[in-house]
Amino acid sequence: MVDKVAEAVSDTVAEIASIAAERSLAVACAESLTAGAIASALARGEGAASWFAGGVASYMSRVKYDVLGVTEGPVITASCAEEMAQGVAKLLAADATVAVTGVGGPGEEEGEPAGTVFIASLVDGRTRVELYRFDGDPPSVLDQTTAAAVAQLLADLRRAPGD
């Protein structure tokens, strides 16, 4: 499964790179449970130096609050993911962002079961947040989260500006 997931992520990032370069967009990410995996995947995209602004691995809650401007409180929420996406856009002057927060496992956190993940994407000034429930051990949840995050970002980038 890991090889198929990695291949899917690579293919998705290739398309993100193409769209970002074509539209002269700066792309960024904010990550909690994936701790840099999304940034690493995006940085492998063709010509990333011209479109990938960077990322913030905000594993600790205080980094979400202090760096990304997330409202203090629970962090495994849709509103936290949304604020992370907006915060990294502002911080890195990015046109398109993706942010993830959730429970990698093995146990629950903040009353949410392992595999609960919120992914927010911000494109053309609009933020979309989706809730995912992934199965598997922590490494599998992280891989699935990375794949879903880049897929969600790509889906929003595919929309024509203003759609």
Coordinates of C-alpha atoms in Angstrom, one line a residue:
M1 CA 0.0 0.0 0.0
V2 CA 2.8 2.4 0.9
D3 CA 4.2 2.3 -2.7
K4 CA 0.8 3.0 -4.2
V5 CA 0.2 5.9 -1.8
A6 CA 3.7 7.3 -2.5
E7 CA 3.1 7.1 -6.2
A8 CA -0.3 8.7 -5.9
V9 CA 1.2 11.6 -3.8
S10 CA 3.9 12.0 -6.4
D11 CA 1.5 12.2 -9.3
T12 CA -0.7 14.6 -7.4
V13 CA 2.2 16.9 -6.5
A14 CA 3.3 16.9 -10.2
E15 CA -0.1 18.3 -11.1
I16 CA 0.0 20.8 -8.3
A17 CA 3.4 21.9 -9.5
S18 CA 2.1 22.4 -13.1
I19 CA -1.0 24.4 -12.0
A20 CA 1.0 26.5 -9.5
A21 CA 3.7 27.3 -12.1
E22 CA 1.1 28.1 -14.8
R23 CA -0.9 30.4 -12.6
S24 CA 2.2 31.9 -10.8
L25 CA 0.8 30.8 -7.4
A26 CA 2.8 30.5 -4.2
V27 CA 1.8 27.3 -2.3
A28 CA 2.3 26.6 1.4
C29 CA 1.3 24.1 4.1
A30 CA 0.7 24.0 7.8
E31 CA 1.0 20.6 9.5
S32 CA 0.4 19.1 12.8
L33 CA 0.2 15.3 12.9
T34 CA 2.2 14.9 9.6
A35 CA 5.0 17.0 11.0
G36 CA 6.5 18.0 7.7
A37 CA 5.5 15.1 5.4
I38 CA 3.3 17.3 3.2
A39 CA 6.0 19.9 2.9
S40 CA 8.5 17.2 1.9
A41 CA 6.1 15.9 -0.7
L42 CA 5.5 19.3 -2.2
A43 CA 9.2 20.2 -2.2
R44 CA 9.7 17.2 -4.6
G45 CA 7.5 18.8 -7.2
E46 CA 8.9 20.1 -10.5
G47 CA 10.4 23.6 -10.1
A48 CA 9.3 23.8 -6.4
A49 CA 11.7 26.6 -5.8
S50 CA 9.5 28.8 -7.9
W51 CA 6.1 28.0 -6.4
F52 CA 6.5 26.2 -3.0
A53 CA 6.8 29.0 -0.4
G54 CA 7.3 26.5 2.5
G55 CA 5.6 25.0 5.5
V56 CA 5.1 25.2 9.2
A57 CA 5.3 22.0 11.2
S58 CA 3.2 23.1 14.2
Y59 CA 3.2 19.9 16.2
M60 CA 2.9 21.6 19.6
S61 CA -0.4 23.5 20.2
R62 CA 1.5 26.6 21.3
V63 CA 3.1 26.8 17.8
K64 CA -0.4 26.8 16.3
Y65 CA -1.4 29.6 18.6
D66 CA 1.8 31.7 18.6
V67 CA 3.0 31.3 14.9
L68 CA -0.2 30.5 13.0
G69 CA -2.6 32.6 15.0
V70 CA -4.9 29.8 15.9
T71 CA -7.4 30.6 18.6
E72 CA -6.4 28.9 21.9
G73 CA -8.4 25.8 22.7
P74 CA -8.9 22.4 21.3
V75 CA -6.7 21.8 18.2
I76 CA -8.4 18.7 16.7
T77 CA -11.2 20.7 15.1
A78 CA -12.4 22.1 11.8
S79 CA -11.8 25.6 13.0
C80 CA -8.2 24.9 14.0
A81 CA -7.5 23.5 10.5
E82 CA -9.1 26.5 8.9
E83 CA -7.1 28.9 11.0
M84 CA -3.9 27.0 10.3
A85 CA -4.5 27.3 6.5
Q86 CA -5.3 31.0 6.8
G87 CA -2.4 31.6 9.2
V88 CA 0.2 30.0 7.0
A89 CA -1.1 31.9 3.9
K90 CA -0.6 35.1 5.8
L91 CA 2.8 34.1 7.3
L92 CA 4.3 32.9 4.0
A93 CA 2.4 35.2 1.6
A94 CA 0.9 32.1 -0.1
D95 CA -2.0 32.0 -2.6
A96 CA -2.9 28.4 -1.9
T97 CA -2.4 26.4 1.2
V98 CA -3.3 23.1 2.9
A99 CA -3.4 22.4 6.6
V100 CA -3.9 19.3 8.6
T101 CA -4.6 18.6 12.3
G102 CA -5.8 15.4 13.9
V103 CA -5.1 12.2 15.8
G104 CA -2.4 9.9 14.3
G105 CA -2.9 7.4 17.0
P106 CA -2.6 4.9 18.5
G107 CA -5.0 6.4 21.2
E108 CA -7.6 9.1 21.2
E109 CA -6.9 12.8 21.8
E110 CA -9.3 15.5 22.8
G111 CA -12.1 12.9 22.8
E112 CA -11.4 12.1 19.1
P113 CA -10.5 8.6 18.0
A114 CA -7.3 7.7 16.3
G115 CA -7.5 8.4 12.5
T116 CA -9.6 11.6 12.9
V117 CA -8.2 14.2 10.7
F118 CA -9.3 17.7 9.6
I119 CA -7.9 19.0 6.3
A120 CA -8.3 22.6 5.3
S121 CA -7.4 24.0 1.9
L122 CA -7.4 27.6 0.9
V123 CA -7.4 28.6 -2.7
D124 CA -8.6 31.9 -4.3
G125 CA -9.4 33.3 -0.9
R126 CA -11.8 30.5 0.0
T127 CA -11.2 27.9 2.6
R128 CA -12.7 24.4 2.6
V129 CA -12.4 22.0 5.6
E130 CA -13.1 18.3 5.4
L131 CA -13.2 15.7 8.1
Y132 CA -11.6 12.3 7.4
R133 CA -11.6 9.1 9.4
F134 CA -8.6 6.9 8.5
D135 CA -8.0 3.4 9.6
G136 CA -4.6 1.7 10.4
D137 CA -1.6 2.2 12.6
P138 CA 0.0 5.7 13.1
P139 CA 2.3 5.5 10.1
S140 CA -0.6 4.5 7.8
V141 CA -2.8 7.3 9.1
L142 CA 0.0 9.8 8.4
D143 CA 0.5 8.4 4.9
Q144 CA -3.2 8.6 4.2
T145 CA -3.4 12.1 5.6
T146 CA -0.6 13.3 3.4
A147 CA -2.2 11.8 0.3
A148 CA -5.6 13.2 1.2
A149 CA -4.2 16.7 1.9
V150 CA -2.4 17.0 -1.5
A151 CA -5.5 15.5 -3.3
Q152 CA -7.8 18.1 -1.6
L153 CA -5.4 20.9 -2.5
L154 CA -5.3 19.7 -6.1
A155 CA -9.1 19.5 -6.3
D156 CA -9.4 23.1 -5.2
L157 CA -6.6 24.3 -7.6
R158 CA -8.4 22.6 -10.5
R159 CA -11.3 24.8 -10.1
A160 CA -11.1 27.8 -12.4
P161 CA -10.4 31.0 -10.5
G162 CA -13.6 32.5 -9.2
D163 CA -15.6 29.2 -9.6

